[in-house]
Short mmCIF file of C-alpha atoms in Angstrom, two decimals:
data_model
loop_
_atom_site.label_atom_id
_atom_site.label_comp_id
_atom_site.label_asym_id
_atom_site.label_seq_id
_atom_site.Cartn_x
_atom_site.Cartn_y
_atom_site.Cartn_z
CA MET A 1 87.31 152.61 -78.40
CA LYS A 2 85.46 152.71 -74.73
CA ILE A 3 83.83 150.06 -73.10
CA VAL A 4 81.64 151.16 -69.53
CA GLY A 5 80.53 147.94 -67.31
CA LEU A 6 77.64 149.01 -65.64
CA LYS A 7 76.62 146.99 -62.69
CA ILE A 8 73.72 148.19 -60.58
CA GLU A 9 72.47 146.14 -57.48
CA LYS A 10 70.07 147.44 -54.45
CA GLY A 11 71.50 150.37 -53.08
CA LEU A 12 75.00 150.58 -55.16
CA LEU A 13 76.50 151.24 -58.48
CA ALA A 14 79.84 150.05 -59.74
CA VAL A 15 80.84 151.36 -62.70
CA ALA A 16 84.60 150.48 -64.55
CA VAL A 17 85.69 152.20 -67.73
CA ILE A 18 87.96 150.11 -70.10
CA ASP A 19 89.82 152.50 -73.27
CA ARG A 20 91.25 149.77 -75.74
CA ARG A 21 93.50 151.51 -78.44
CA LEU A 22 95.93 149.81 -81.17
CA GLY A 23 94.86 146.38 -79.28
CA LYS A 24 96.07 147.27 -75.93
CA SER A 25 93.67 147.47 -72.67
CA GLU A 26 93.59 149.62 -69.94
CA LEU A 27 91.23 150.16 -66.99
CA ALA A 28 90.52 153.48 -67.19
CA GLU A 29 88.24 154.11 -64.18
CA SER A 30 86.95 152.50 -61.18
CA TYR A 31 84.06 153.28 -58.87
CA SER A 32 81.61 153.04 -56.31
CA VAL A 33 78.38 155.20 -55.85
CA SER A 34 75.98 154.30 -53.02
CA PHE A 35 72.38 155.23 -53.68
CA ALA A 36 68.87 155.24 -51.47
CA THR A 37 65.96 155.23 -54.35
CA ASP A 38 65.40 154.80 -58.25
CA THR A 39 65.22 158.75 -58.28
CA GLU A 40 68.70 158.90 -56.65
CA LEU A 41 69.79 156.39 -59.07
CA VAL A 42 68.98 157.96 -61.98
CA GLU A 43 70.43 161.11 -60.90
CA VAL A 44 73.59 159.62 -60.56
CA LEU A 45 73.38 157.86 -63.90
CA LYS A 46 72.39 160.72 -65.76
CA GLU A 47 75.66 162.76 -64.17
CA LYS A 48 77.79 160.03 -64.65
CA ALA A 49 76.48 159.46 -68.43
CA ARG A 50 77.43 162.51 -70.04
CA SER A 51 81.43 161.15 -70.08
CA TRP A 52 80.10 157.85 -71.96
CA ALA A 53 79.27 159.65 -75.52
CA GLY A 54 80.11 157.40 -77.82
CA ALA A 55 80.89 154.33 -75.59
CA LYS A 56 79.88 150.70 -75.52
CA ILE A 57 77.76 150.23 -72.41
CA VAL A 58 77.27 146.46 -70.95
CA SER A 59 75.07 146.52 -67.97
CA SER A 60 73.76 143.98 -65.57
CA ILE A 61 71.09 142.58 -63.68
CA PRO A 62 71.68 140.75 -61.08
CA GLY A 63 72.09 136.98 -61.17
CA HIS A 64 69.45 135.82 -58.50
CA HIS A 65 67.29 136.48 -61.65
CA PHE A 66 68.01 134.98 -64.04
CA ALA A 67 67.15 130.66 -63.82
CA GLN A 68 69.48 128.30 -65.57
CA ARG A 69 69.94 124.95 -66.81
CA THR A 70 73.35 123.01 -67.39
CA VAL A 71 73.57 121.23 -70.43
CA GLU A 72 75.95 119.32 -72.51
CA PHE A 73 75.92 119.45 -76.39
CA PRO A 74 78.98 117.22 -78.23
CA PHE A 75 79.23 120.36 -80.00
CA ALA A 76 80.66 124.39 -79.12
CA ASP A 77 80.28 126.16 -81.64
CA ARG A 78 78.11 129.81 -80.48
CA LYS A 79 75.13 130.13 -83.17
CA ARG A 80 74.87 125.55 -83.33
CA VAL A 81 74.22 126.00 -79.58
CA GLU A 82 71.32 128.89 -79.83
CA LYS A 83 69.56 127.06 -82.36
CA ALA A 84 69.64 123.28 -80.33
CA LEU A 85 69.24 124.85 -76.70
CA PRO A 86 65.39 126.13 -76.96
CA PHE A 87 64.76 122.00 -77.46
CA GLU A 88 66.94 121.03 -75.36
CA ILE A 89 66.06 122.51 -72.56
CA GLU A 90 62.12 123.75 -73.28
CA ASP A 91 60.87 120.45 -71.09
CA SER A 92 63.22 121.59 -68.02
CA VAL A 93 61.72 124.87 -67.58
CA PRO A 94 58.11 125.64 -66.02
CA PHE A 95 57.19 128.26 -67.90
CA GLU A 96 56.77 129.48 -71.77
CA LEU A 97 59.95 130.26 -73.72
CA ASP A 98 58.30 133.32 -75.45
CA ASP A 99 57.76 134.80 -71.77
CA VAL A 100 62.11 134.75 -70.75
CA VAL A 101 64.99 136.03 -72.88
CA LEU A 102 67.49 133.19 -73.68
CA ASP A 103 71.60 133.01 -73.81
CA HIS A 104 73.91 130.89 -72.34
CA LEU A 105 77.73 130.77 -71.30
CA VAL A 106 80.05 127.65 -72.38
CA LEU A 107 82.04 126.03 -69.28
CA ALA A 108 85.46 124.89 -69.42
CA GLY A 109 85.82 121.18 -70.14
CA ASP A 110 88.13 119.42 -67.80
CA LYS A 111 90.13 121.08 -64.80
CA THR A 112 92.30 122.51 -67.05
CA GLY A 113 90.50 124.60 -68.95
CA LYS A 114 90.00 122.85 -72.48
CA ALA A 115 88.09 120.79 -73.50
CA PRO A 116 89.11 117.05 -73.51
CA ALA A 117 91.21 115.71 -76.66
CA GLY A 118 89.32 114.49 -79.49
CA ALA A 119 86.18 115.84 -77.61
CA PRO A 120 85.12 119.38 -79.22
CA GLY A 121 81.73 119.47 -76.68
CA ALA A 122 81.12 121.54 -74.05
CA ARG A 123 78.98 122.39 -70.81
CA ILE A 124 76.54 124.24 -71.67
CA LEU A 125 74.69 127.38 -68.82
CA ALA A 126 72.11 128.32 -70.14
CA LEU A 127 70.25 131.63 -68.21
CA LEU A 128 66.92 132.55 -68.97
CA LEU A 129 65.56 136.41 -67.62
CA PRO A 130 61.87 136.95 -67.94
CA LYS A 131 61.12 139.86 -70.25
CA THR A 132 59.30 141.88 -67.62
CA VAL A 133 62.28 141.99 -65.13
CA LEU A 134 64.48 143.07 -68.85
CA ARG A 135 62.16 145.51 -69.66
CA GLN A 136 61.84 147.15 -65.65
CA HIS A 137 65.67 147.60 -66.35
CA LEU A 138 66.10 148.89 -69.71
CA ASP A 139 63.31 151.35 -68.92
CA LEU A 140 64.87 152.63 -65.78
CA LEU A 141 67.53 153.03 -67.62
CA ALA A 142 66.26 154.80 -70.16
CA SER A 143 64.13 157.45 -67.95
CA ALA A 144 68.37 158.48 -67.40
CA GLY A 145 68.90 158.45 -70.67
CA VAL A 146 70.75 155.15 -70.86
CA ASP A 147 70.64 152.79 -73.86
CA PRO A 148 72.93 149.65 -73.07
CA GLN A 149 74.30 147.94 -76.29
CA VAL A 150 74.75 144.98 -73.84
CA ILE A 151 72.82 143.53 -71.32
CA VAL A 152 74.06 140.38 -68.94
CA PRO A 153 73.51 138.70 -65.86
CA SER A 154 75.59 139.89 -63.50
CA LEU A 155 77.60 136.35 -62.33
CA ALA A 156 78.97 136.91 -66.04
CA GLY A 157 81.02 139.72 -64.47
CA LEU A 158 82.32 137.45 -62.32
CA GLY A 159 82.87 134.62 -64.98
CA ALA A 160 84.93 137.09 -66.81
CA VAL A 161 87.91 137.93 -64.03
CA ALA A 162 87.65 134.48 -62.57
CA PRO A 163 90.65 133.72 -65.06
CA MET A 164 92.68 136.61 -63.86
CA ILE A 165 92.59 135.26 -59.90
CA ALA A 166 94.76 132.22 -59.52
CA THR A 167 93.59 129.01 -57.56
CA GLU A 168 94.78 125.44 -56.46
CA GLY A 169 92.84 122.89 -55.98
CA ALA A 170 88.60 123.71 -56.18
CA ALA A 171 88.21 127.39 -54.87
CA LEU A 172 84.95 129.13 -54.65
CA LEU A 173 84.83 132.72 -55.67
CA ILE A 174 82.09 134.81 -54.59
CA ALA A 175 81.05 138.82 -55.12
CA GLY A 176 78.08 139.64 -53.60
CA GLN A 177 75.27 136.73 -54.18
CA ASP A 178 77.32 135.79 -57.34
CA LEU A 179 79.76 132.30 -56.89
CA CYS A 180 81.89 131.01 -59.33
CA LEU A 181 83.69 127.37 -58.41
CA LYS A 182 87.08 126.93 -60.25
CA SER A 183 88.73 123.89 -60.64
CA GLY A 184 92.35 124.46 -61.56
CA ASN A 185 92.34 127.14 -64.61
CA ALA A 186 88.91 125.90 -65.23
CA THR A 187 85.27 127.78 -64.55
CA MET A 188 83.15 124.33 -63.14
CA ALA A 189 79.96 126.73 -62.51
CA LEU A 190 78.49 130.40 -61.76
CA ARG A 191 74.98 130.19 -59.69
CA SER A 192 74.04 133.16 -57.78
CA LEU A 193 72.62 133.86 -54.18
CA LEU A 194 68.65 134.51 -53.59
CA ASN A 195 68.87 137.69 -51.26
CA ASP A 196 67.09 136.51 -48.37
CA GLY A 197 69.23 133.08 -48.59
CA GLY A 198 71.60 133.79 -45.55
CA ALA A 199 73.65 131.37 -44.51
CA GLY A 200 71.60 128.50 -44.77
CA GLY A 201 70.88 129.36 -48.47
CA PHE A 202 75.00 129.54 -48.69
CA ARG A 203 75.15 126.15 -47.29
CA HIS A 204 72.74 124.49 -49.54
CA VAL A 205 73.97 125.90 -53.15
CA LEU A 206 77.34 125.09 -51.89
CA GLN A 207 76.66 121.35 -50.99
CA ALA A 208 74.56 121.55 -54.79
CA LEU A 209 78.23 122.48 -56.21
CA GLU A 210 79.94 120.01 -54.28
CA THR A 211 77.68 117.10 -55.20
CA THR A 212 77.26 118.14 -58.94
CA GLN A 213 81.36 118.79 -59.41
CA LYS A 214 82.26 115.74 -56.77
CA GLU A 215 84.99 117.71 -55.29
CA ARG A 216 85.34 119.57 -52.27
CA VAL A 217 85.60 123.53 -52.15
CA ALA A 218 88.95 124.17 -49.94
CA LYS A 219 89.01 127.84 -50.29
CA ALA A 220 86.82 130.91 -51.01
CA LEU A 221 87.72 133.78 -52.04
CA LEU A 222 85.78 136.68 -51.52
CA LEU A 223 86.30 139.62 -53.90
CA LEU A 224 84.56 142.22 -52.00
CA PRO A 225 83.72 142.84 -48.54
CA ASP A 226 80.24 141.62 -46.76
CA SER A 227 80.52 140.89 -43.44
CA ALA A 228 76.85 138.61 -44.36
CA VAL A 229 78.88 136.70 -47.19
CA GLU A 230 81.68 136.26 -44.39
CA ALA A 231 79.60 134.76 -41.76
CA ALA A 232 78.06 132.42 -43.76
CA VAL A 233 81.45 130.88 -45.49
CA ALA A 234 82.29 130.49 -41.99
CA SER A 235 79.01 128.49 -40.93
CA ALA A 236 80.22 126.39 -44.06
CA GLY A 237 83.92 125.70 -42.39
CA ILE A 238 85.56 127.15 -45.20
CA PRO A 239 89.07 129.04 -44.97
CA LEU A 240 88.39 132.37 -46.48
CA GLU A 241 90.97 134.81 -48.52
CA VAL A 242 90.16 138.31 -49.74
CA VAL A 243 91.26 138.95 -53.18
CA VAL A 244 91.40 141.81 -55.56
CA PRO A 245 92.40 141.13 -59.13
CA GLU A 246 94.77 143.06 -61.25
CA PHE A 247 94.14 144.63 -64.53
CA GLY A 248 97.38 145.87 -66.40
CA GLY A 249 98.36 147.13 -62.72
CA ARG A 250 95.75 148.43 -62.07
CA LYS A 251 93.22 147.01 -59.05
CA PRO A 252 89.69 148.50 -59.81
CA ALA A 253 86.97 149.43 -56.58
CA ASP A 254 84.60 146.54 -57.98
CA ALA A 255 86.19 143.98 -59.68
CA VAL A 256 82.42 142.17 -61.38
CA SER A 257 81.95 145.81 -63.27
CA LEU A 258 85.39 145.28 -64.33
CA GLY A 259 84.10 141.72 -66.08
CA LEU A 260 81.53 142.64 -67.20
CA ALA A 261 83.49 145.37 -69.75
CA LEU A 262 85.39 142.51 -70.47
CA ALA A 263 82.22 140.41 -71.13
CA ASP A 264 81.93 138.96 -74.56
CA GLY A 265 79.29 137.21 -76.42
CA MET A 266 76.36 136.56 -74.17
CA ASN A 267 73.89 139.57 -74.92
CA PHE A 268 70.15 139.74 -73.75
CA ARG A 269 68.85 142.54 -75.86
CA GLN A 270 67.41 140.15 -78.21
CA GLY A 271 64.61 139.76 -80.33
CA GLU A 272 62.21 142.93 -79.48
CA PHE A 273 64.75 143.99 -77.00
CA ALA A 274 67.54 144.39 -79.70
CA TYR A 275 69.18 147.04 -78.98
CA ARG A 276 68.17 149.99 -81.63
CA ALA A 277 71.23 152.39 -82.68
CA ALA A 278 71.59 151.39 -86.45
CA ASP A 279 67.45 152.22 -87.04
CA ALA A 280 68.16 156.30 -86.31
CA GLY A 281 69.67 157.03 -89.42
CA VAL A 282 66.89 154.52 -91.52
CA ARG A 283 64.34 156.89 -89.33
CA LYS A 284 66.59 160.10 -89.91
CA LYS A 285 66.18 159.14 -94.24
CA ARG A 286 62.56 158.59 -93.43
CA LYS A 287 61.87 161.91 -92.01
CA VAL A 288 63.75 163.71 -94.94
CA LEU A 289 61.36 161.82 -97.24
CA ILE A 290 58.25 162.76 -95.57
CA ALA A 291 59.66 166.53 -95.80
CA ALA A 292 60.78 166.18 -99.50
CA ALA A 293 57.51 164.72 -100.33
CA ALA A 294 55.93 167.91 -98.86
CA VAL A 295 58.03 170.38 -100.06
CA VAL A 296 57.34 168.59 -103.59
CA VAL A 297 53.77 169.53 -103.02
CA VAL A 298 53.87 173.13 -102.17
CA LEU A 299 56.30 173.57 -104.88
CA ALA A 300 54.31 171.74 -107.57
CA ILE A 301 51.32 174.31 -106.56
CA THR A 302 53.23 177.46 -106.48
CA ASN A 303 54.67 176.27 -109.89
CA VAL A 304 50.85 175.70 -111.21
CA ALA A 305 49.87 178.99 -109.74
CA VAL A 306 52.81 181.35 -110.74
CA LYS A 307 52.61 179.92 -114.45
CA VAL A 308 48.85 181.31 -114.37
CA THR A 309 49.44 184.31 -112.04
CA LEU A 310 52.89 186.09 -112.48
CA VAL A 311 54.62 187.41 -114.83
CA ARG A 312 58.12 185.71 -116.51
CA ASN A 313 60.48 187.28 -114.22
CA ALA A 314 58.45 186.73 -111.15
CA TYR A 315 58.52 182.48 -112.94
CA GLY A 316 61.91 182.89 -113.34
CA ARG A 317 62.34 183.83 -108.99
CA VAL A 318 60.39 181.22 -108.68
CA ASP A 319 61.91 178.68 -110.99
CA ASN A 320 65.48 179.70 -109.29
CA ALA A 321 63.75 178.86 -105.77
CA ILE A 322 62.54 175.53 -107.30
CA LYS A 323 66.36 174.55 -108.09
CA GLU A 324 67.54 175.88 -105.15
CA ALA A 325 65.51 173.60 -103.01
CA PHE A 326 66.09 170.59 -105.43
CA ARG A 327 69.76 170.69 -104.66
CA ALA A 328 69.41 171.10 -100.69
CA THR A 329 66.64 168.27 -100.84
CA PHE A 330 68.99 166.02 -103.40
CA PRO A 331 73.10 167.11 -102.45
CA GLY A 332 75.07 165.18 -106.08
CA VAL A 333 72.01 164.46 -108.17
CA ARG A 334 72.59 166.36 -111.43
CA MET A 335 69.72 168.74 -112.31
CA THR A 336 67.06 167.96 -115.27
CA ALA A 337 65.04 170.68 -117.62
CA ASP A 338 62.36 169.73 -115.61
CA PRO A 339 63.72 169.43 -111.17
CA VAL A 340 59.65 169.18 -110.30
CA ARG A 341 59.60 166.25 -112.09
CA GLN A 342 62.42 165.06 -111.41
CA MET A 343 62.17 165.80 -107.66
CA GLU A 344 58.97 163.72 -107.79
CA ASN A 345 60.63 160.43 -109.54
CA GLU A 346 63.79 160.74 -107.09
CA LEU A 347 61.49 160.50 -104.07
CA GLN A 348 59.96 157.28 -105.79
CA GLU A 349 63.03 156.18 -106.52
CA ALA A 350 63.78 156.57 -102.34
CA ARG A 351 60.39 155.35 -101.36
CA LYS A 352 60.92 151.55 -103.57
CA LYS A 353 64.75 151.41 -101.87
CA LEU A 354 63.73 152.46 -98.39
CA GLY A 355 60.49 150.96 -98.07
CA VAL A 356 58.48 154.20 -96.66
CA LEU A 357 56.12 154.53 -99.43
CA GLY A 358 54.30 153.15 -101.88
CA SER A 359 51.01 151.67 -103.52
CA GLY A 360 47.68 152.50 -101.40
CA ALA A 361 47.51 154.27 -98.74
CA SER A 362 50.78 156.77 -97.61
CA VAL A 363 52.42 157.11 -94.08
CA LEU A 364 50.91 160.72 -93.65
CA ASP A 365 47.54 159.11 -94.30
CA ALA A 366 48.31 155.93 -91.77
CA MET A 367 49.57 158.37 -89.32
CA LYS A 368 46.12 160.30 -89.97
CA THR A 369 43.81 157.45 -89.32
CA ILE A 370 45.19 156.44 -86.38
CA THR A 371 45.28 160.06 -85.13
CA GLU A 372 41.48 160.74 -85.88
CA GLY A 373 40.49 157.23 -84.55
CA VAL A 374 41.57 158.35 -81.16
CA PRO A 375 38.11 158.99 -79.25
CA ARG A 376 38.50 162.67 -78.04
CA GLU A 377 37.20 161.82 -74.63
CA ILE A 378 40.91 159.47 -74.11
CA ARG A 379 43.55 161.26 -73.04
CA VAL A 380 46.79 159.34 -74.98
CA SER A 381 50.20 160.60 -76.13
CA PHE A 382 51.97 157.44 -79.09
CA THR A 383 56.49 157.66 -77.93
CA GLU A 384 56.80 155.92 -80.76
CA PHE A 385 55.25 155.47 -84.16
CA ASN A 386 57.21 152.83 -86.86
CA TYR A 387 56.09 152.01 -90.34
CA GLU A 388 57.74 148.22 -91.68
CA GLY A 389 56.12 147.07 -95.09
CA GLU A 390 52.27 146.63 -94.38
CA ARG A 391 52.81 147.31 -90.63
CA VAL A 392 52.77 150.23 -88.19
CA LYS A 393 54.31 149.85 -84.60
CA LEU A 394 53.23 151.75 -81.76
CA GLN A 395 54.17 152.94 -78.11
CA GLY A 396 52.38 155.40 -75.99
CA GLU A 397 50.69 155.94 -72.79
CA ALA A 398 47.45 156.08 -71.51
CA ILE A 399 45.34 156.57 -68.77
CA SER A 400 44.12 153.04 -68.00
CA PHE A 401 43.70 149.90 -69.77
CA GLU A 402 39.62 150.40 -70.68
CA SER A 403 41.21 153.10 -72.74
CA VAL A 404 43.93 151.66 -74.33
CA ASP A 405 40.95 148.63 -75.36
CA LYS A 406 38.19 151.30 -76.89
CA ILE A 407 41.36 152.84 -78.65
CA LYS A 408 42.25 149.42 -80.45
CA ALA A 409 38.09 148.74 -81.07
CA GLU A 410 38.12 152.60 -82.85
CA LEU A 411 41.27 152.00 -85.30
CA GLN A 412 39.94 148.28 -85.77
CA LYS A 413 36.82 150.13 -87.99
CA SER A 414 39.20 151.79 -89.97
CA PRO A 415 38.98 150.59 -93.84
CA LEU A 416 42.49 151.38 -93.75
CA PHE A 417 43.51 148.81 -91.26
CA SER A 418 43.10 145.25 -91.71
CA ASP A 419 44.11 143.65 -88.01
CA VAL A 420 44.88 145.76 -84.51
CA VAL A 421 46.85 143.61 -81.89
CA VAL A 422 47.43 145.25 -78.47
CA GLN A 423 50.87 143.65 -77.74
CA ASP A 424 52.10 144.65 -74.71
CA THR A 425 50.44 146.77 -71.51
CA ARG A 426 52.04 147.13 -68.28
CA MET A 427 51.37 149.80 -65.89
CA GLY A 428 54.42 152.76 -65.32
CA VAL A 429 55.78 153.83 -61.91
CA ASP A 430 53.99 157.17 -62.71
CA ASN A 431 50.69 155.59 -62.99
CA LYS A 432 49.85 155.59 -66.59
CA VAL A 433 49.53 152.23 -68.18
CA LYS A 434 52.50 151.79 -71.08
CA PHE A 435 51.11 150.08 -74.25
CA ARG A 436 52.56 148.22 -77.38
CA MET A 437 50.48 147.61 -80.74
CA GLU A 438 50.32 146.40 -83.70
CA ILE A 439 48.47 147.33 -87.02
CA LYS A 440 48.49 145.53 -90.42
CA LEU A 441 47.57 147.68 -93.54
CA LYS A 442 45.18 146.23 -95.81
CA GLU A 443 47.46 147.81 -98.71
CA LYS A 444 51.35 147.88 -98.40
CA MET A 445 52.91 151.12 -97.63
#
């Protein structure tokens, strides 16, 4: 299995590729590429991604985009923490939880890196990412043809390589804007600096970490060369050493990208942002069913017409064609004396299993109604059409926010739809308004 750690920050793309085979992992590739603009980044990603086919891609967003809170629970089980965490932090964050994606890291229990005896609890680092930032990151990668399975903060990569670096006493690991405080074998805290924090911002974060952990930082370990960071550390009067962790005897070009490939558990691709590769097979089956339904209609009409107008030999040829179409559409199914009716029955069974079509309006009815419901003077393109039970979910692009409102108003008039909701609108980089819309049907599809 190939795992790609992808770190994107201002002006720099860092990549680490891990190969896992027969229980062993090795660093296959590690490199960094500079870029000046997002357009240049997209071109670099397109070229590099050709070798990532079938790989698990873990992409990071700079840590300063995340809000964070540290809390303690009497348990460390990930699922229990996920359920309890929103209630624990909702009163201590200055925004609605519906506007962010929430995940967490479990920090060490004590300086040995283990929870104290008889204390199953853990210190939890809660991280919150605005949905707008996550959507922008995914859109940027999508424009390069990259669809990562996992999204994490860059400081998660630093936290993953921290155990590889031996330290004595309290040491501060630094990689770009990300900081990791270690004490012995334990990771005590993870923080990110603001881009414009400078030496003053570094000293402020350092003081906060020392106060919270009640321990003075004895040494700073720099994982990536950075003159600005070196100056900030020097101004704080802390000894500085440059270190590069090894993995399987190889040193990565960027330690954080290696950590991203090794990170496990955390993933901000949740809910509406969840990785949808599993849906591709279902969508393909739905397309096959729709195509097969069209074939049934054509064959049924042809069958009736031939019975009336053609001689027996011609009918026999058409009957053979119907049988061939049946075998191609439903391989492995034993054919009865009436293949047309059998195809209809097979389709009905498939509809029940997949929920593609059912009583009431058909999928084609919904698509036709939506297409005809858009006012002719409005230019719109739909990029996604998903139907789930009694709901249709659309994504598209229009020339203005007003156009989206007009489309909603016209679709709301349809007797086929009971409710039309615009879930999201935003202006894209191409000056087109991207929108998501959910339509509830009056009759379950």
